[in-house]
């Protein structure tokens, strides 16, 4: 009998009615002749509410207790889902991460899975039950509850699919799959049928986040093919899998946009070893996440260094950079928000030439100025004015022939 792992995210189990809908879908899947394992997230908003609650009793809750607390969100959802199935006359049993055999290291709040022993799952499946597993959690070999980082239910599903060697792994969410661009930005965006792990990872790191990146990395490492699809309809979704030769024929698979960025420039940095190190060590110590970095060609012994980051992190910098700039003998520091990043992603870029030229031409057509450029093997990203991002995305989407027919 085929074995299917289905994961339902927080919105899909967001209220009793939706849980009932998920229960129905699970029963239908089982009645179609499959063994079914379901992984559920906490009902939408619950994890955030628990975090808020913790802060109300303690300014610095320990990570161990945070894990104990947060794991309850998924446990609520799993029990309710099992009850809903039972009330429809089906057979279901819910299991915590620990009961499902998910063993992790001891890094609380972002634990790594070290192994999965799905004995209990197999036993219940053998007895004809639908097995509902709490996502996002595991336990250490000492028996402490751990969680796998925000969005970690995706990882639970992929890891289980790998451990039980499932015939299919379906990630049900509130969107129809992965799109060529955010349809709210580019209305002509299309659902992508098949995407490679690397493209999926690049799209996620460029702002099109559908799944937890760690789970995609895990799937890549263990060769787990999975599908991202909607829990609100029966449309086929996007298959995420190892790349194949045919996938390289398309130069650009998708366009990602990331708003809410800021650009910081440190002017006239002395052009000598150690200056960039001092600058970025200070930022790292302040836990500021840096994205694109550009250093200009040196002129008369100094150079300008610019970088981008999330605008919300700007306040973390405060006057830190002014101090470091002074220490290393640089000129001024300027900060600018209202910046956005547009990226084109595709493994076909490795074999197609002219991708950058085509992107820049599309932007030129709209009179859009490029402030910074960054590239990887399968991505070209540009930093532009935030106000122009929607227009830029539309022009780029059209230029690469991605518009729906
Ligand atoms: N409930 C957890 C979160 O909100 C895990 C998940 O939804 O995947 O991050
Ligand atoms: Mg999620």
CSV table of C-alpha atoms and ligand atoms in Angstrom, one decimal:
chain,number,residue,atom,x,y,z
A,1,UNK,CA,0.0,0.0,0.0
A,2,UNK,CA,1.4,3.4,-0.9
A,3,UNK,CA,2.6,5.5,2.1
A,4,UNK,CA,1.9,9.2,2.0
A,5,UNK,CA,3.1,12.0,4.3
A,6,UNK,CA,0.9,15.1,4.3
A,7,UNK,CA,1.8,18.3,6.2
A,8,UNK,CA,-0.8,20.9,7.1
A,9,UNK,CA,0.4,24.4,8.1
A,10,UNK,CA,-1.1,26.7,10.7
A,11,UNK,CA,-3.7,28.3,8.4
A,12,UNK,CA,-4.9,24.9,7.2
A,13,UNK,CA,-5.7,23.9,10.8
A,14,UNK,CA,-6.5,27.5,11.9
A,15,UNK,CA,-10.0,26.8,13.3
A,16,UNK,CA,-12.3,23.9,14.1
A,17,UNK,CA,-13.9,24.1,10.7
A,18,UNK,CA,-10.6,23.9,8.9
A,19,UNK,CA,-9.4,21.0,11.2
A,20,UNK,CA,-12.6,19.2,10.1
A,21,UNK,CA,-11.7,19.9,6.5
A,22,UNK,CA,-8.2,18.5,7.0
A,23,UNK,CA,-9.7,15.4,8.8
A,24,UNK,CA,-11.9,14.8,5.7
A,25,UNK,CA,-9.0,15.1,3.3
A,26,UNK,CA,-6.9,12.7,5.4
A,27,UNK,CA,-9.8,10.2,5.4
A,28,UNK,CA,-10.3,10.5,1.7
A,29,UNK,CA,-6.6,9.9,1.1
A,30,UNK,CA,-6.7,6.8,3.3
A,31,UNK,CA,-9.9,5.5,1.6
A,32,UNK,CA,-8.2,5.9,-1.8
A,33,UNK,CA,-5.9,3.1,-0.6
A,34,UNK,CA,-3.0,4.8,1.1
A,35,UNK,CA,-1.3,4.6,4.5
A,36,UNK,CA,-1.4,8.1,5.8
A,37,UNK,CA,0.9,10.1,8.1
A,38,UNK,CA,-0.1,13.7,8.8
A,39,UNK,CA,2.2,16.3,10.3
A,40,UNK,CA,0.4,19.3,11.7
A,41,UNK,CA,1.6,22.8,12.7
A,42,UNK,CA,0.1,24.8,15.6
A,43,UNK,CA,-3.2,26.6,14.7
A,44,UNK,CA,-2.3,29.9,13.1
A,45,UNK,CA,-1.2,32.5,15.6
A,46,UNK,CA,-0.8,30.1,18.5
A,47,UNK,CA,3.0,29.9,18.5
A,48,UNK,CA,3.2,33.7,18.4
A,49,UNK,CA,0.7,34.0,21.2
A,50,UNK,CA,2.7,31.5,23.3
A,51,UNK,CA,5.8,33.5,22.8
A,52,UNK,CA,4.0,36.7,23.8
A,53,UNK,CA,2.7,34.9,26.9
A,54,UNK,CA,6.2,33.8,27.9
A,55,UNK,CA,7.4,37.4,27.7
A,56,UNK,CA,4.7,38.5,30.0
A,57,UNK,CA,6.0,36.4,32.8
A,58,UNK,CA,9.7,36.6,32.1
A,59,UNK,CA,11.9,39.1,30.3
A,60,UNK,CA,14.3,36.2,29.6
A,61,UNK,CA,12.6,32.8,29.6
A,62,UNK,CA,15.1,29.9,29.3
A,63,UNK,CA,15.1,28.2,25.9
A,64,UNK,CA,14.4,24.9,27.5
A,65,UNK,CA,11.1,26.1,28.9
A,66,UNK,CA,10.3,27.9,25.7
A,67,UNK,CA,10.5,24.5,23.9
A,68,UNK,CA,8.2,22.9,26.5
A,69,UNK,CA,5.8,25.8,26.0
A,70,UNK,CA,5.9,26.0,22.2
A,71,UNK,CA,5.6,22.3,21.7
A,72,UNK,CA,2.1,22.5,23.2
A,73,UNK,CA,0.8,24.4,20.1
A,74,UNK,CA,1.4,21.5,17.8
A,75,UNK,CA,0.0,19.1,20.4
A,76,UNK,CA,-3.3,20.9,20.6
A,77,UNK,CA,-3.6,20.7,16.8
A,78,UNK,CA,-2.6,17.0,16.6
A,79,UNK,CA,-5.2,15.9,19.2
A,80,UNK,CA,-8.0,18.0,17.6
A,81,UNK,CA,-7.2,16.6,14.2
A,82,UNK,CA,-7.3,13.0,15.5
A,83,UNK,CA,-10.6,13.7,17.3
A,84,UNK,CA,-12.1,15.1,14.2
A,85,UNK,CA,-11.2,12.0,12.2
A,86,UNK,CA,-12.5,9.7,15.0
A,87,UNK,CA,-15.8,11.7,15.0
A,88,UNK,CA,-16.2,10.9,11.3
A,89,UNK,CA,-15.9,7.2,12.1
A,90,UNK,CA,-12.2,6.9,11.1
A,91,UNK,CA,-9.3,5.5,13.0
A,92,UNK,CA,-6.6,8.0,14.1
A,93,UNK,CA,-3.9,8.4,16.7
A,94,UNK,CA,-1.8,11.4,17.5
A,95,UNK,CA,1.8,11.3,18.5
A,96,UNK,CA,4.2,13.9,19.9
A,97,UNK,CA,7.5,14.4,18.2
A,98,UNK,CA,9.1,12.2,20.9
A,99,UNK,CA,6.5,9.4,20.5
A,100,UNK,CA,7.1,9.6,16.8
A,101,UNK,CA,10.8,8.8,17.4
A,102,UNK,CA,12.2,12.2,16.4
A,103,UNK,CA,15.5,12.5,18.2
A,104,UNK,CA,17.4,15.8,18.1
A,105,UNK,CA,20.5,17.4,19.5
A,106,UNK,CA,20.2,19.6,22.6
A,107,UNK,CA,20.2,23.0,21.0
A,108,UNK,CA,16.9,24.3,22.3
A,109,UNK,CA,14.6,26.4,20.0
A,110,UNK,CA,16.6,25.4,16.9
A,111,UNK,CA,17.5,21.8,17.4
A,112,UNK,CA,18.8,19.6,14.6
A,113,UNK,CA,17.3,16.1,14.0
A,114,UNK,CA,19.9,13.5,14.6
A,115,UNK,CA,17.8,10.4,13.9
A,116,UNK,CA,14.2,9.2,13.5
A,117,UNK,CA,13.0,5.9,14.8
A,118,UNK,CA,9.4,5.6,13.5
A,119,UNK,CA,8.5,2.3,15.3
A,120,UNK,CA,5.3,3.6,16.9
A,121,UNK,CA,4.2,5.2,13.7
A,122,UNK,CA,4.7,2.0,11.8
A,123,UNK,CA,2.8,0.0,14.5
A,124,UNK,CA,-0.2,2.3,14.3
A,125,UNK,CA,-0.2,2.4,10.5
A,126,UNK,CA,-0.1,-1.4,10.6
A,127,UNK,CA,-3.3,-1.3,12.7
A,128,UNK,CA,-5.0,0.9,10.1
A,129,UNK,CA,-4.8,4.2,11.9
A,130,UNK,CA,-4.1,7.6,10.3
A,131,UNK,CA,-1.1,8.8,12.3
A,132,UNK,CA,-1.1,12.5,13.2
A,133,UNK,CA,2.4,13.7,14.3
A,134,UNK,CA,3.0,17.0,16.0
A,135,UNK,CA,5.3,19.1,13.8
A,136,UNK,CA,8.2,21.3,14.9
A,137,UNK,CA,9.3,19.2,17.8
A,138,UNK,CA,11.5,16.3,19.0
A,139,UNK,CA,13.3,15.2,22.1
A,140,UNK,CA,16.9,14.8,23.0
A,141,UNK,CA,18.4,11.4,23.8
A,142,UNK,CA,18.0,12.5,27.5
A,143,UNK,CA,14.3,13.0,27.0
A,144,UNK,CA,14.1,16.8,26.9
A,145,UNK,CA,11.6,18.4,24.6
A,146,UNK,CA,13.1,20.4,21.8
A,147,UNK,CA,11.8,22.5,18.9
A,148,UNK,CA,13.2,22.8,15.3
A,149,UNK,CA,13.1,26.5,14.7
A,150,UNK,CA,10.2,28.6,13.3
A,151,UNK,CA,8.4,26.9,10.5
A,152,UNK,CA,9.9,23.6,11.7
A,153,UNK,CA,6.9,21.5,10.9
A,154,UNK,CA,8.1,21.4,7.3
A,155,UNK,CA,11.2,19.8,8.5
A,156,UNK,CA,9.3,17.2,10.5
A,157,UNK,CA,7.4,16.2,7.4
A,158,UNK,CA,10.4,15.9,5.2
A,159,UNK,CA,12.4,14.0,7.8
A,160,UNK,CA,9.6,11.6,8.4
A,161,UNK,CA,9.1,11.1,4.7
A,162,UNK,CA,12.7,10.2,4.5
A,163,UNK,CA,12.7,7.9,7.5
A,164,UNK,CA,9.6,5.9,6.5
A,165,UNK,CA,10.7,6.0,2.8
A,166,UNK,CA,7.3,7.5,1.8
A,167,UNK,CA,5.9,7.2,-1.7
A,168,UNK,CA,4.8,10.8,-1.6
A,169,UNK,CA,5.3,13.9,0.6
A,170,UNK,CA,2.8,16.7,0.3
A,171,UNK,CA,3.2,20.0,2.0
A,172,UNK,CA,-0.3,21.6,2.2
A,173,UNK,CA,-0.3,25.3,2.7
A,174,UNK,CA,-2.5,28.3,2.0
A,175,UNK,CA,-1.1,28.9,-1.5
A,176,UNK,CA,-1.4,26.8,-4.6
A,177,UNK,CA,2.3,26.2,-4.9
A,178,UNK,CA,5.4,28.1,-5.8
A,179,UNK,CA,4.8,31.0,-8.3
A,180,UNK,CA,7.0,32.6,-10.9
A,181,UNK,CA,6.5,35.7,-8.8
A,182,UNK,CA,4.3,36.9,-6.0
A,183,UNK,CA,0.8,37.1,-7.7
A,184,UNK,CA,0.0,40.1,-5.6
A,185,UNK,CA,2.9,42.0,-7.3
A,186,UNK,CA,2.7,40.4,-10.7
A,187,UNK,CA,-0.9,39.4,-11.5
A,188,UNK,CA,0.3,37.4,-14.6
A,189,UNK,CA,2.5,35.1,-12.4
A,190,UNK,CA,2.1,31.4,-13.0
A,191,UNK,CA,2.3,28.4,-10.7
A,192,UNK,CA,5.6,26.5,-11.3
A,193,UNK,CA,5.1,22.8,-12.0
A,194,UNK,CA,8.5,21.6,-11.2
A,195,UNK,CA,11.4,23.4,-9.4
A,196,UNK,CA,14.8,22.2,-8.3
A,197,UNK,CA,15.9,22.2,-4.6
A,198,UNK,CA,18.5,24.9,-5.3
A,199,UNK,CA,16.0,27.2,-7.1
A,200,UNK,CA,13.6,26.7,-4.3
A,201,UNK,CA,16.3,27.7,-1.8
A,202,UNK,CA,17.3,30.8,-3.8
A,203,UNK,CA,13.7,31.9,-4.2
A,204,UNK,CA,13.2,31.5,-0.4
A,205,UNK,CA,16.4,33.5,0.4
A,206,UNK,CA,15.3,36.2,-2.0
A,207,UNK,CA,12.0,36.7,-0.4
A,208,UNK,CA,9.6,34.1,-1.8
A,209,UNK,CA,9.3,32.1,1.3
A,210,UNK,CA,6.9,29.2,1.1
A,211,UNK,CA,8.8,26.8,3.2
A,212,UNK,CA,11.4,26.7,6.0
A,213,UNK,CA,14.7,26.7,4.2
A,214,UNK,CA,16.3,24.1,6.5
A,215,UNK,CA,13.6,21.6,5.4
A,216,UNK,CA,14.4,22.2,1.7
A,217,UNK,CA,18.1,21.7,2.5
A,218,UNK,CA,17.3,18.5,4.3
A,219,UNK,CA,15.2,17.3,1.4
A,220,UNK,CA,18.0,18.0,-1.0
A,221,UNK,CA,20.5,16.1,1.2
A,222,UNK,CA,18.3,13.0,1.5
A,223,UNK,CA,16.7,13.2,-2.0
A,224,UNK,CA,13.2,13.6,-0.8
A,225,UNK,CA,10.9,14.7,-3.6
A,226,UNK,CA,7.9,16.7,-2.3
A,227,UNK,CA,5.0,18.7,-3.5
A,228,UNK,CA,3.8,22.1,-2.2
A,229,UNK,CA,0.0,22.5,-2.7
A,230,UNK,CA,-3.1,24.1,-1.3
A,231,UNK,CA,-5.2,22.5,1.5
A,232,UNK,CA,-8.2,24.6,0.2
A,233,UNK,CA,-8.6,22.9,-3.2
A,234,UNK,CA,-7.5,19.8,-5.1
A,235,UNK,CA,-5.2,21.5,-7.7
A,236,UNK,CA,-1.9,19.9,-8.3
A,237,UNK,CA,0.9,22.0,-6.7
A,238,UNK,CA,4.6,22.5,-7.4
A,239,UNK,CA,6.9,19.5,-7.3
A,240,UNK,CA,10.3,20.2,-5.7
A,241,UNK,CA,13.0,17.7,-6.7
A,242,UNK,CA,16.5,17.0,-7.8
A,243,UNK,CA,17.4,18.9,-11.0
A,244,UNK,CA,17.2,17.1,-14.3
A,245,UNK,CA,18.7,18.0,-17.7
A,246,UNK,CA,15.4,19.4,-19.0
A,247,UNK,CA,15.1,21.9,-16.2
A,248,UNK,CA,18.1,23.8,-17.5
A,249,UNK,CA,16.3,24.7,-20.7
A,250,UNK,CA,14.6,27.6,-18.9
A,251,UNK,CA,17.1,30.4,-18.0
A,252,UNK,CA,14.9,32.0,-15.4
A,253,UNK,CA,12.4,30.0,-13.3
A,254,UNK,CA,11.1,32.8,-11.2
A,255,UNK,CA,11.4,36.4,-10.0
A,256,UNK,CA,11.6,37.3,-6.3
A,257,UNK,CA,11.0,40.6,-4.6
A,258,UNK,CA,12.0,41.6,-1.2
A,259,UNK,CA,10.8,44.9,0.1
A,260,UNK,CA,11.6,46.6,3.3
A,261,UNK,CA,15.4,46.8,2.8
A,262,UNK,CA,17.8,49.5,3.7
A,263,UNK,CA,21.2,50.5,2.3
A,264,UNK,CA,24.1,51.7,4.3
A,265,UNK,CA,27.2,53.3,2.9
A,266,UNK,CA,30.5,53.9,4.7
A,267,UNK,CA,32.3,56.4,2.6
A,268,UNK,CA,36.1,56.8,2.2
A,269,UNK,CA,37.2,53.7,4.0
A,270,UNK,CA,41.0,53.5,4.0
A,271,UNK,CA,42.0,51.0,1.4
A,272,UNK,CA,44.1,48.7,3.6
A,273,UNK,CA,43.7,45.2,5.1
A,274,UNK,CA,41.5,44.9,8.2
A,275,UNK,CA,39.1,47.8,7.7
A,276,UNK,CA,36.2,45.7,6.2
A,277,UNK,CA,36.9,43.1,8.9
A,278,UNK,CA,36.5,45.7,11.7
A,279,UNK,CA,33.3,47.1,10.1
A,280,UNK,CA,31.6,43.8,9.6
A,281,UNK,CA,32.7,42.2,12.9
A,282,UNK,CA,31.0,45.1,14.7
A,283,UNK,CA,27.8,44.4,12.7
A,284,UNK,CA,28.0,40.7,13.4
A,285,UNK,CA,28.5,41.4,17.1
A,286,UNK,CA,25.4,43.4,17.1
A,287,UNK,CA,23.6,40.4,15.4
A,288,UNK,CA,22.8,42.5,12.3
A,289,UNK,CA,22.0,40.3,9.2
A,290,UNK,CA,23.8,41.7,6.1
A,291,UNK,CA,22.7,40.9,2.6
A,292,UNK,CA,24.4,42.4,-0.5
A,293,UNK,CA,27.8,43.9,0.0
A,294,UNK,CA,29.6,46.1,-2.6
A,295,UNK,CA,33.0,47.7,-2.4
A,296,UNK,CA,33.9,50.3,-4.9
A,297,UNK,CA,37.2,50.5,-6.8
A,298,UNK,CA,39.6,52.4,-4.7
A,299,UNK,CA,40.3,56.0,-5.6
A,300,UNK,CA,43.1,58.0,-3.9
A,301,UNK,CA,43.6,55.4,-1.2
A,302,UNK,CA,40.0,55.1,0.0
A,303,UNK,CA,37.0,53.2,-1.1
A,304,UNK,CA,33.2,53.2,-0.4
A,305,UNK,CA,31.6,50.2,1.1
A,306,UNK,CA,27.8,49.7,0.8
A,307,UNK,CA,25.7,46.9,2.1
A,308,UNK,CA,22.0,46.1,2.4
A,309,UNK,CA,20.0,44.7,5.3
A,310,UNK,CA,16.4,44.5,6.6
A,311,UNK,CA,15.1,47.9,7.3
A,312,UNK,CA,13.7,46.7,10.7
A,313,UNK,CA,17.3,46.0,11.8
A,314,UNK,CA,18.4,49.5,11.1
A,315,UNK,CA,17.8,50.6,14.7
A,316,UNK,CA,20.1,47.9,16.0
A,317,UNK,CA,23.0,49.8,14.3
A,318,UNK,CA,22.3,53.0,16.1
A,319,UNK,CA,25.5,55.0,16.2
A,320,UNK,CA,27.6,51.9,16.2
A,321,UNK,CA,28.8,52.5,12.6
A,322,UNK,CA,29.7,56.1,13.2
A,323,UNK,CA,32.0,55.0,16.0
A,324,UNK,CA,33.7,52.2,14.0
A,325,UNK,CA,34.0,54.5,11.0
A,326,UNK,CA,35.8,57.0,13.1
A,327,UNK,CA,38.1,54.3,14.6
A,328,UNK,CA,39.2,53.1,11.2
A,329,UNK,CA,39.5,56.6,9.8
A,330,UNK,CA,36.7,56.4,7.3
A,331,UNK,CA,34.5,59.3,6.1
A,332,UNK,CA,30.8,59.5,6.9
A,333,UNK,CA,28.1,56.8,7.2
A,334,UNK,CA,24.9,57.2,5.4
A,335,UNK,CA,21.7,55.2,5.8
A,336,UNK,CA,18.9,55.0,3.4
A,337,UNK,CA,15.7,53.0,3.6
A,338,UNK,CA,13.0,52.7,0.9
A,339,UNK,CA,15.1,50.1,-0.8
A,340,UNK,CA,14.1,46.7,-2.3
A,341,UNK,CA,15.7,43.7,-3.9
A,342,UNK,CA,14.7,42.0,-7.1
A,343,UNK,CA,16.2,38.6,-8.0
A,344,UNK,CA,15.9,36.3,-11.0
A,345,UNK,CA,16.5,32.7,-10.2
A,346,UNK,CA,17.2,29.7,-12.4
A,347,UNK,CA,19.6,26.8,-12.8
A,348,UNK,CA,19.4,27.4,-16.6
A,349,UNK,CA,21.6,30.5,-16.0
A,350,UNK,CA,24.6,28.2,-15.8
A,351,UNK,CA,24.2,27.4,-19.5
A,352,UNK,CA,22.4,30.5,-20.9
A,353,UNK,CA,24.3,33.7,-21.6
A,354,UNK,CA,22.8,37.1,-21.7
A,355,UNK,CA,20.6,36.7,-18.6
A,356,UNK,CA,22.1,39.8,-16.9
A,357,UNK,CA,21.9,41.9,-20.0
A,358,UNK,CA,18.2,41.0,-20.5
A,359,UNK,CA,17.4,41.9,-16.8
A,360,UNK,CA,19.2,45.2,-17.1
A,361,UNK,CA,17.5,46.0,-20.3
A,362,UNK,CA,14.1,45.3,-18.8
A,363,UNK,CA,14.8,47.7,-16.0
A,364,UNK,CA,16.2,50.3,-18.3
A,365,UNK,CA,12.9,50.2,-20.2
A,366,UNK,CA,11.1,51.3,-17.1
A,367,UNK,CA,13.7,54.0,-16.3
A,368,UNK,CA,14.6,52.1,-13.2
A,369,UNK,CA,18.0,52.8,-11.7
A,370,UNK,CA,20.1,49.9,-10.4
A,371,UNK,CA,21.9,50.8,-7.2
A,372,UNK,CA,23.7,47.5,-6.5
A,373,UNK,CA,24.1,44.2,-8.3
A,374,UNK,CA,24.9,40.8,-6.8
A,375,UNK,CA,25.2,37.4,-8.5
A,376,UNK,CA,25.5,33.7,-7.6
A,377,UNK,CA,25.7,30.8,-10.0
A,378,UNK,CA,21.9,30.6,-10.3
A,379,UNK,CA,20.8,34.1,-9.3
A,380,UNK,CA,21.1,37.7,-10.3
A,381,UNK,CA,19.9,40.3,-7.8
A,382,UNK,CA,19.6,44.0,-8.1
A,383,UNK,CA,18.9,46.7,-5.5
A,384,UNK,CA,16.5,49.4,-6.6
A,385,UNK,CA,14.2,52.0,-5.2
A,386,UNK,CA,11.3,50.3,-3.3
A,387,UNK,CA,8.7,52.5,-5.0
A,388,UNK,CA,9.7,50.9,-8.4
A,389,UNK,CA,9.7,47.3,-7.3
A,390,UNK,CA,6.3,46.2,-8.6
A,391,UNK,CA,7.0,47.8,-12.0
A,392,UNK,CA,10.4,46.3,-12.1
A,393,UNK,CA,9.0,42.8,-11.3
A,394,UNK,CA,6.4,43.1,-14.0
A,395,UNK,CA,8.9,44.2,-16.6
A,396,UNK,CA,11.3,41.4,-15.7
A,397,UNK,CA,8.6,38.8,-15.6
A,398,UNK,CA,7.6,39.7,-19.1
A,399,UNK,CA,11.2,40.0,-20.4
A,400,UNK,CA,11.9,36.4,-19.4
A,401,UNK,CA,8.7,35.1,-20.9
A,402,UNK,CA,7.2,34.1,-17.6
A,403,UNK,CA,3.7,35.7,-18.0
A,404,UNK,CA,0.7,33.4,-18.1
A,405,UNK,CA,-0.5,32.9,-21.7
B,1,LIG,N1,4.3,26.4,14.9
B,1,LIG,C1,5.6,26.7,14.5
B,1,LIG,C2,5.8,28.1,14.0
B,1,LIG,O1,4.9,28.9,14.0
B,1,LIG,C3,6.1,25.7,13.5
B,1,LIG,C4,5.4,25.7,12.2
B,1,LIG,O2,4.4,26.3,12.0
B,1,LIG,O3,5.9,25.0,11.3
B,1,LIG,O4,6.9,28.5,13.6
B,2,LIG,MG1,4.6,27.1,8.6
